[in-house]
PDB file of C-alpha atoms in Angstrom:
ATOM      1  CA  UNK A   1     -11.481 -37.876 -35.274  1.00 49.00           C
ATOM      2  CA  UNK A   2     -14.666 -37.867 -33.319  1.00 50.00           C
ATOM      3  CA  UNK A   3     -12.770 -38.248 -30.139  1.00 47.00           C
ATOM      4  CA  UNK A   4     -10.878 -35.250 -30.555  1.00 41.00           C
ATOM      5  CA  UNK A   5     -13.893 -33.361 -31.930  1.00 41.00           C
ATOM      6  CA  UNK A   6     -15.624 -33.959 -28.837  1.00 40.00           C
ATOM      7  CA  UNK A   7     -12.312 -33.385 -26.900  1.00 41.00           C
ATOM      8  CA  UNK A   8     -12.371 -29.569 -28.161  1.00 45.00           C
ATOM      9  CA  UNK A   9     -16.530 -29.199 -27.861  1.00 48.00           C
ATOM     10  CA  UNK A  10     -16.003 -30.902 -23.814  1.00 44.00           C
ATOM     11  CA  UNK A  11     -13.096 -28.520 -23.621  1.00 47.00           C
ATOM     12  CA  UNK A  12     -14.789 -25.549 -24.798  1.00 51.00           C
ATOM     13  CA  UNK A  13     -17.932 -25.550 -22.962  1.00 44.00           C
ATOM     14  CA  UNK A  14     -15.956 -26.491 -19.263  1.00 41.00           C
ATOM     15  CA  UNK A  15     -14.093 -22.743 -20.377  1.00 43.00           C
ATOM     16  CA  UNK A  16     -16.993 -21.232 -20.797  1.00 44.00           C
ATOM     17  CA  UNK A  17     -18.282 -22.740 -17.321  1.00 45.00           C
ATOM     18  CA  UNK A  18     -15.277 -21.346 -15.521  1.00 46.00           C
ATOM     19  CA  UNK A  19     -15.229 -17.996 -13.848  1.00 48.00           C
ATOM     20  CA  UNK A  20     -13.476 -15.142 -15.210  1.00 50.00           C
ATOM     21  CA  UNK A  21      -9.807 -15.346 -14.636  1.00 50.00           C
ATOM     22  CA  UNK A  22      -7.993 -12.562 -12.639  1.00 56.00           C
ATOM     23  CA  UNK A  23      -5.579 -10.860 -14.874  1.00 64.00           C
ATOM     24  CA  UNK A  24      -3.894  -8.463 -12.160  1.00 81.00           C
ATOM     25  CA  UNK A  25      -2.482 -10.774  -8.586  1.00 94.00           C
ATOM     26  CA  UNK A  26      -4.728  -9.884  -5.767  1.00 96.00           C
ATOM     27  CA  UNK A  27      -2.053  -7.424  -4.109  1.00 96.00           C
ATOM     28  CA  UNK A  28      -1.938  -5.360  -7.308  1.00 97.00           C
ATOM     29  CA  UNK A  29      -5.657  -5.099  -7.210  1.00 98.00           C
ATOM     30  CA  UNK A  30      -5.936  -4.329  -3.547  1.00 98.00           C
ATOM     31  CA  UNK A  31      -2.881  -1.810  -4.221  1.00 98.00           C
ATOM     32  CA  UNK A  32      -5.529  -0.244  -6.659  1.00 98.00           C
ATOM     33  CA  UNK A  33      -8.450   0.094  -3.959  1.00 98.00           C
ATOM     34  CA  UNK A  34      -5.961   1.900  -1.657  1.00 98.00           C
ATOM     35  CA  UNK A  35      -5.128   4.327  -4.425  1.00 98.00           C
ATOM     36  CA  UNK A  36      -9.122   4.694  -5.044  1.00 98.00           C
ATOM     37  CA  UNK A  37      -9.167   5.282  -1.308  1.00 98.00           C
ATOM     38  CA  UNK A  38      -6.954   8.040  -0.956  1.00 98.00           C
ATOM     39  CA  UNK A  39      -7.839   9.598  -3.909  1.00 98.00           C
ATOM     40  CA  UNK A  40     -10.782   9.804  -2.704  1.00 98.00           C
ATOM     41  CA  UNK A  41      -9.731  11.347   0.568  1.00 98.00           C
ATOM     42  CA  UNK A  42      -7.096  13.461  -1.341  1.00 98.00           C
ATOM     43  CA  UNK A  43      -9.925  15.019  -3.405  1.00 98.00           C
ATOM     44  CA  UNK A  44     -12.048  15.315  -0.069  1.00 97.00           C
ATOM     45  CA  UNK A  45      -9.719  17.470   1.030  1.00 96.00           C
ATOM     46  CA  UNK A  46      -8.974  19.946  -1.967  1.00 96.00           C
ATOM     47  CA  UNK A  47     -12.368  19.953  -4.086  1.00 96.00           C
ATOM     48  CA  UNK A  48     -14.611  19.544  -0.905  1.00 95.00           C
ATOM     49  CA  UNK A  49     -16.700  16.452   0.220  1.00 97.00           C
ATOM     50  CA  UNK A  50     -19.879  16.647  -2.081  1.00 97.00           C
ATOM     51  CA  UNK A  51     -17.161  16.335  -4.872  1.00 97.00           C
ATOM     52  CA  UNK A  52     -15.473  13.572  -4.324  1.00 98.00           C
ATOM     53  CA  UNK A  53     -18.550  11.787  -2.982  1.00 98.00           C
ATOM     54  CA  UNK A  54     -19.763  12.087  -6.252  1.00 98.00           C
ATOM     55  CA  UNK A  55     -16.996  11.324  -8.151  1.00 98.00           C
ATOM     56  CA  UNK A  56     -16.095   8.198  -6.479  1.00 98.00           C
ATOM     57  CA  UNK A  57     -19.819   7.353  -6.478  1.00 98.00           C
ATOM     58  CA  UNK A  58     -20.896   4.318  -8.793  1.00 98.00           C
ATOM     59  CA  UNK A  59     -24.537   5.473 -10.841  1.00 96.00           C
ATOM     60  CA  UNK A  60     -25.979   3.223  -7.862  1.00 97.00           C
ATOM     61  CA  UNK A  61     -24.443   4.216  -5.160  1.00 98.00           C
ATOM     62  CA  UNK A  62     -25.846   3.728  -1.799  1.00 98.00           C
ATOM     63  CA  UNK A  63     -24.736   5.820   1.453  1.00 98.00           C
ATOM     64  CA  UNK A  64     -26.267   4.922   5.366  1.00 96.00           C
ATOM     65  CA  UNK A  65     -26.729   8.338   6.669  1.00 93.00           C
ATOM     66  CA  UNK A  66     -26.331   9.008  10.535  1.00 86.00           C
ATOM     67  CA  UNK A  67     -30.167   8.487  11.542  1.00 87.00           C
ATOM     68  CA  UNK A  68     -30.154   4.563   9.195  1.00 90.00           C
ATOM     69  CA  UNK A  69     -31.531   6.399   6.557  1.00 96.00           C
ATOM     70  CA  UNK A  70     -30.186   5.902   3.361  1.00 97.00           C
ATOM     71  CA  UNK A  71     -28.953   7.718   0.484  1.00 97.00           C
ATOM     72  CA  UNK A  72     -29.474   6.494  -3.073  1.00 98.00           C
ATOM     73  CA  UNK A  73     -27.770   7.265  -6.496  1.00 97.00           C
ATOM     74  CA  UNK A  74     -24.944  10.074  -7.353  1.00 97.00           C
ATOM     75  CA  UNK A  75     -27.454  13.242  -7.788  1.00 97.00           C
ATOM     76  CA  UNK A  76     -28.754  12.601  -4.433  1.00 97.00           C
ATOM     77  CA  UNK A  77     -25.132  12.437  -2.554  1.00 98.00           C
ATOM     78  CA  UNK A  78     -23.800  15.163  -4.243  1.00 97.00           C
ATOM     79  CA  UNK A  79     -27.051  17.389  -3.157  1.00 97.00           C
ATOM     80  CA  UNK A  80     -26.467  16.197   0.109  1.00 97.00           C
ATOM     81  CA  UNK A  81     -23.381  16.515   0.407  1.00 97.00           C
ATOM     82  CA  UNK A  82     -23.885  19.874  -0.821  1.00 97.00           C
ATOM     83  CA  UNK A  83     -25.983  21.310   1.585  1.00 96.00           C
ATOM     84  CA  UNK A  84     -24.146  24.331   3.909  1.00 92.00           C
ATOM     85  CA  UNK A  85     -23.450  22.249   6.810  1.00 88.00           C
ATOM     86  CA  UNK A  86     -20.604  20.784   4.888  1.00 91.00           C
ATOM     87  CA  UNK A  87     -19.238  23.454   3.854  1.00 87.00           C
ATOM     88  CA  UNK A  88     -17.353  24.164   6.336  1.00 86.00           C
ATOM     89  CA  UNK A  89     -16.640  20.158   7.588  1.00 94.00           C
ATOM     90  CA  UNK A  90     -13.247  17.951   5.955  1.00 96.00           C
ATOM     91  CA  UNK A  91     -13.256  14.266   6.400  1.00 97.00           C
ATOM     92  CA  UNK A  92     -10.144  12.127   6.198  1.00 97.00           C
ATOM     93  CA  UNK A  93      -9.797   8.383   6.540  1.00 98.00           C
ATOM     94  CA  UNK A  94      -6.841   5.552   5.767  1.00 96.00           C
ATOM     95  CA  UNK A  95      -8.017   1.590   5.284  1.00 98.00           C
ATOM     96  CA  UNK A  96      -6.898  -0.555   7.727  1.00 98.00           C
ATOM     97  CA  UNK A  97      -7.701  -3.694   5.550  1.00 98.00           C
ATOM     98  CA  UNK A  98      -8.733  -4.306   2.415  1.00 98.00           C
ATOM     99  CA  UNK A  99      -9.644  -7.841   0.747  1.00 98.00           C
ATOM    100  CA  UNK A 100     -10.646  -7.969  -3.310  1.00 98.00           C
ATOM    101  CA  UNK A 101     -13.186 -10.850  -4.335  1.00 98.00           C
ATOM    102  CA  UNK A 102     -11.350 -13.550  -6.539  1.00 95.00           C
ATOM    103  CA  UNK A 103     -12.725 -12.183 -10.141  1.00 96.00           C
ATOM    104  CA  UNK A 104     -11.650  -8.840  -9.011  1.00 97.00           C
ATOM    105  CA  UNK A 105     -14.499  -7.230  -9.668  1.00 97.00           C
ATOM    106  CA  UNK A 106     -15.614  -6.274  -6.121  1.00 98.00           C
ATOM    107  CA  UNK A 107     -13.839  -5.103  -2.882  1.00 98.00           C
ATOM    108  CA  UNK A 108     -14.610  -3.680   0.375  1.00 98.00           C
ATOM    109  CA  UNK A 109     -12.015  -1.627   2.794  1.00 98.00           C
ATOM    110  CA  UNK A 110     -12.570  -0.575   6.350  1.00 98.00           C
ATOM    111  CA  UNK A 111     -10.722   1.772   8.837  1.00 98.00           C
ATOM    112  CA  UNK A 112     -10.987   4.231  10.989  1.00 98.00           C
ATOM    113  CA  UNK A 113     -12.072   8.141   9.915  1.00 98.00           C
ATOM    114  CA  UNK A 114     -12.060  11.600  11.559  1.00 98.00           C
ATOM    115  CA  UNK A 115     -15.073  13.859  10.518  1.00 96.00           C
ATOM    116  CA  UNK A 116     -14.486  17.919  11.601  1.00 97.00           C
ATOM    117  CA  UNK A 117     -16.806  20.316  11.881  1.00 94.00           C
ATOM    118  CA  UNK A 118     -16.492  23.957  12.788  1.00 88.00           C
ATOM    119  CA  UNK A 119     -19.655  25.748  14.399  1.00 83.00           C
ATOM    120  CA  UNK A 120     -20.117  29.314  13.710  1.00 81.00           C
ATOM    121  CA  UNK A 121     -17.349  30.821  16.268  1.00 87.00           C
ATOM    122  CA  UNK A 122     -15.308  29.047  14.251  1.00 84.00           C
ATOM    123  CA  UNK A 123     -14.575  26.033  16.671  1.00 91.00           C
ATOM    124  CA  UNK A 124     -13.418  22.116  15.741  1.00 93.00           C
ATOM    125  CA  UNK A 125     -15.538  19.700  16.094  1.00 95.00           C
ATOM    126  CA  UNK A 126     -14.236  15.960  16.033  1.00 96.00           C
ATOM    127  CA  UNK A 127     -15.990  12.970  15.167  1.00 95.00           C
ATOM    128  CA  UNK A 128     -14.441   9.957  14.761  1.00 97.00           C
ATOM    129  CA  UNK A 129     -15.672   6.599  13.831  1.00 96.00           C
ATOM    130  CA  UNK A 130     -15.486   3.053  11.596  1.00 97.00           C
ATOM    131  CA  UNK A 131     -15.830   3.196   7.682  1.00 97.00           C
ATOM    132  CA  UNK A 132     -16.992   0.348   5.354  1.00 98.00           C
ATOM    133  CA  UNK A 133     -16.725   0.736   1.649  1.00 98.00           C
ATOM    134  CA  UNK A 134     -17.999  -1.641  -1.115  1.00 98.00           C
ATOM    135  CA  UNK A 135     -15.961  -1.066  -4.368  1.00 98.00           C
ATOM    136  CA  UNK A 136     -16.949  -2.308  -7.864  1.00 98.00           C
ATOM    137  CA  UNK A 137     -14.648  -2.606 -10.545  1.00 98.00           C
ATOM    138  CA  UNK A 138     -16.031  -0.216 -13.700  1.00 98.00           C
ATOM    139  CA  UNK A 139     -15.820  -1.392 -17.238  1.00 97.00           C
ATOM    140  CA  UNK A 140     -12.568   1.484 -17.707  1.00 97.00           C
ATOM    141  CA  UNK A 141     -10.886  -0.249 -14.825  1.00 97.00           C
ATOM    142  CA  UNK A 142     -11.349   2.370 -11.927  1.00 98.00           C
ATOM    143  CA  UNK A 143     -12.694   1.343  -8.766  1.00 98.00           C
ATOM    144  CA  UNK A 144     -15.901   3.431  -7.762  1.00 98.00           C
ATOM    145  CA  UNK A 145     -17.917   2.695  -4.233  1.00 98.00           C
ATOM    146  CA  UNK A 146     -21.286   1.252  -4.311  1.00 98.00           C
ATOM    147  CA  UNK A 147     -22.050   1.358  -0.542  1.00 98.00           C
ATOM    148  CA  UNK A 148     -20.476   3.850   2.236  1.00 97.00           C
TER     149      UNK A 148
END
């Protein structure tokens, strides 16, 4: 009896001890940060940037501006993002890899995006470059960046 009492107590507290287990297989989770991904693009394109920068934005959300400055919390990005500059400017981007920690609670993306601008004759501007997102895994399941 006291053998398999302290069978169940040993047992119990080496669960406890053990890291979360991963419900969803790693592809289904990183098939989740590509939909976050181009959602996010996808409502880039139709709601404008300061949008969906703040929609996709976790409450702690951290962006690295241009100049290494950088841009903290959701209020912050949207205002930014809001500014007039933008208003006339579309992003779009597509992962070229994406990797999902083992407790899938964090993941991070990276590819290549295309920023346009027009000036005020109305001309395209292209600026292209590398993206690198941090994603965090809410408590209702969606993915929202923490770093950009």
């Amino acid at each position: 009896m006291r053998k398999t009492f302290a069978f169940i107590i040993f047992s119990g507290v080496l669960v406890s001890c053990t890291q979360k287990a991963v419900t969803k297989d790693i592809s289904e989770l990183k098939a989740e940060v590509f939909k976050a991904e181009d959602d996010f693009k996808n409502l880039a394109q139709t709601k404008g940037i300061a949008e969906a920068f703040y929609v996709f934005a976790d409450s702690n959300a951290v962006i690295k501006l241009e100049n290494d400055s950088l841009l903290k919390g959701k209020e912050n990005i949207r205002n930014h993002f809001s500014q007039p500059r933008f208003g006339k400017a579309t992003v779009t981007w597509k992962p070229d890899f994406i990797e999902v920690s083992n407790d899938g609670t964090l993941a991070y993306t990276y590819g290549q995006y295309v920023w346009t601008t027009k000036d005020s004759l109305g001309n395209k501007k292209d600026f292209k470059g590398i993206f690198h997102t941090v994603w965090k895994k809410q408590k209702d399941n969606s993915w929202k960046y923490v770093w950009d």
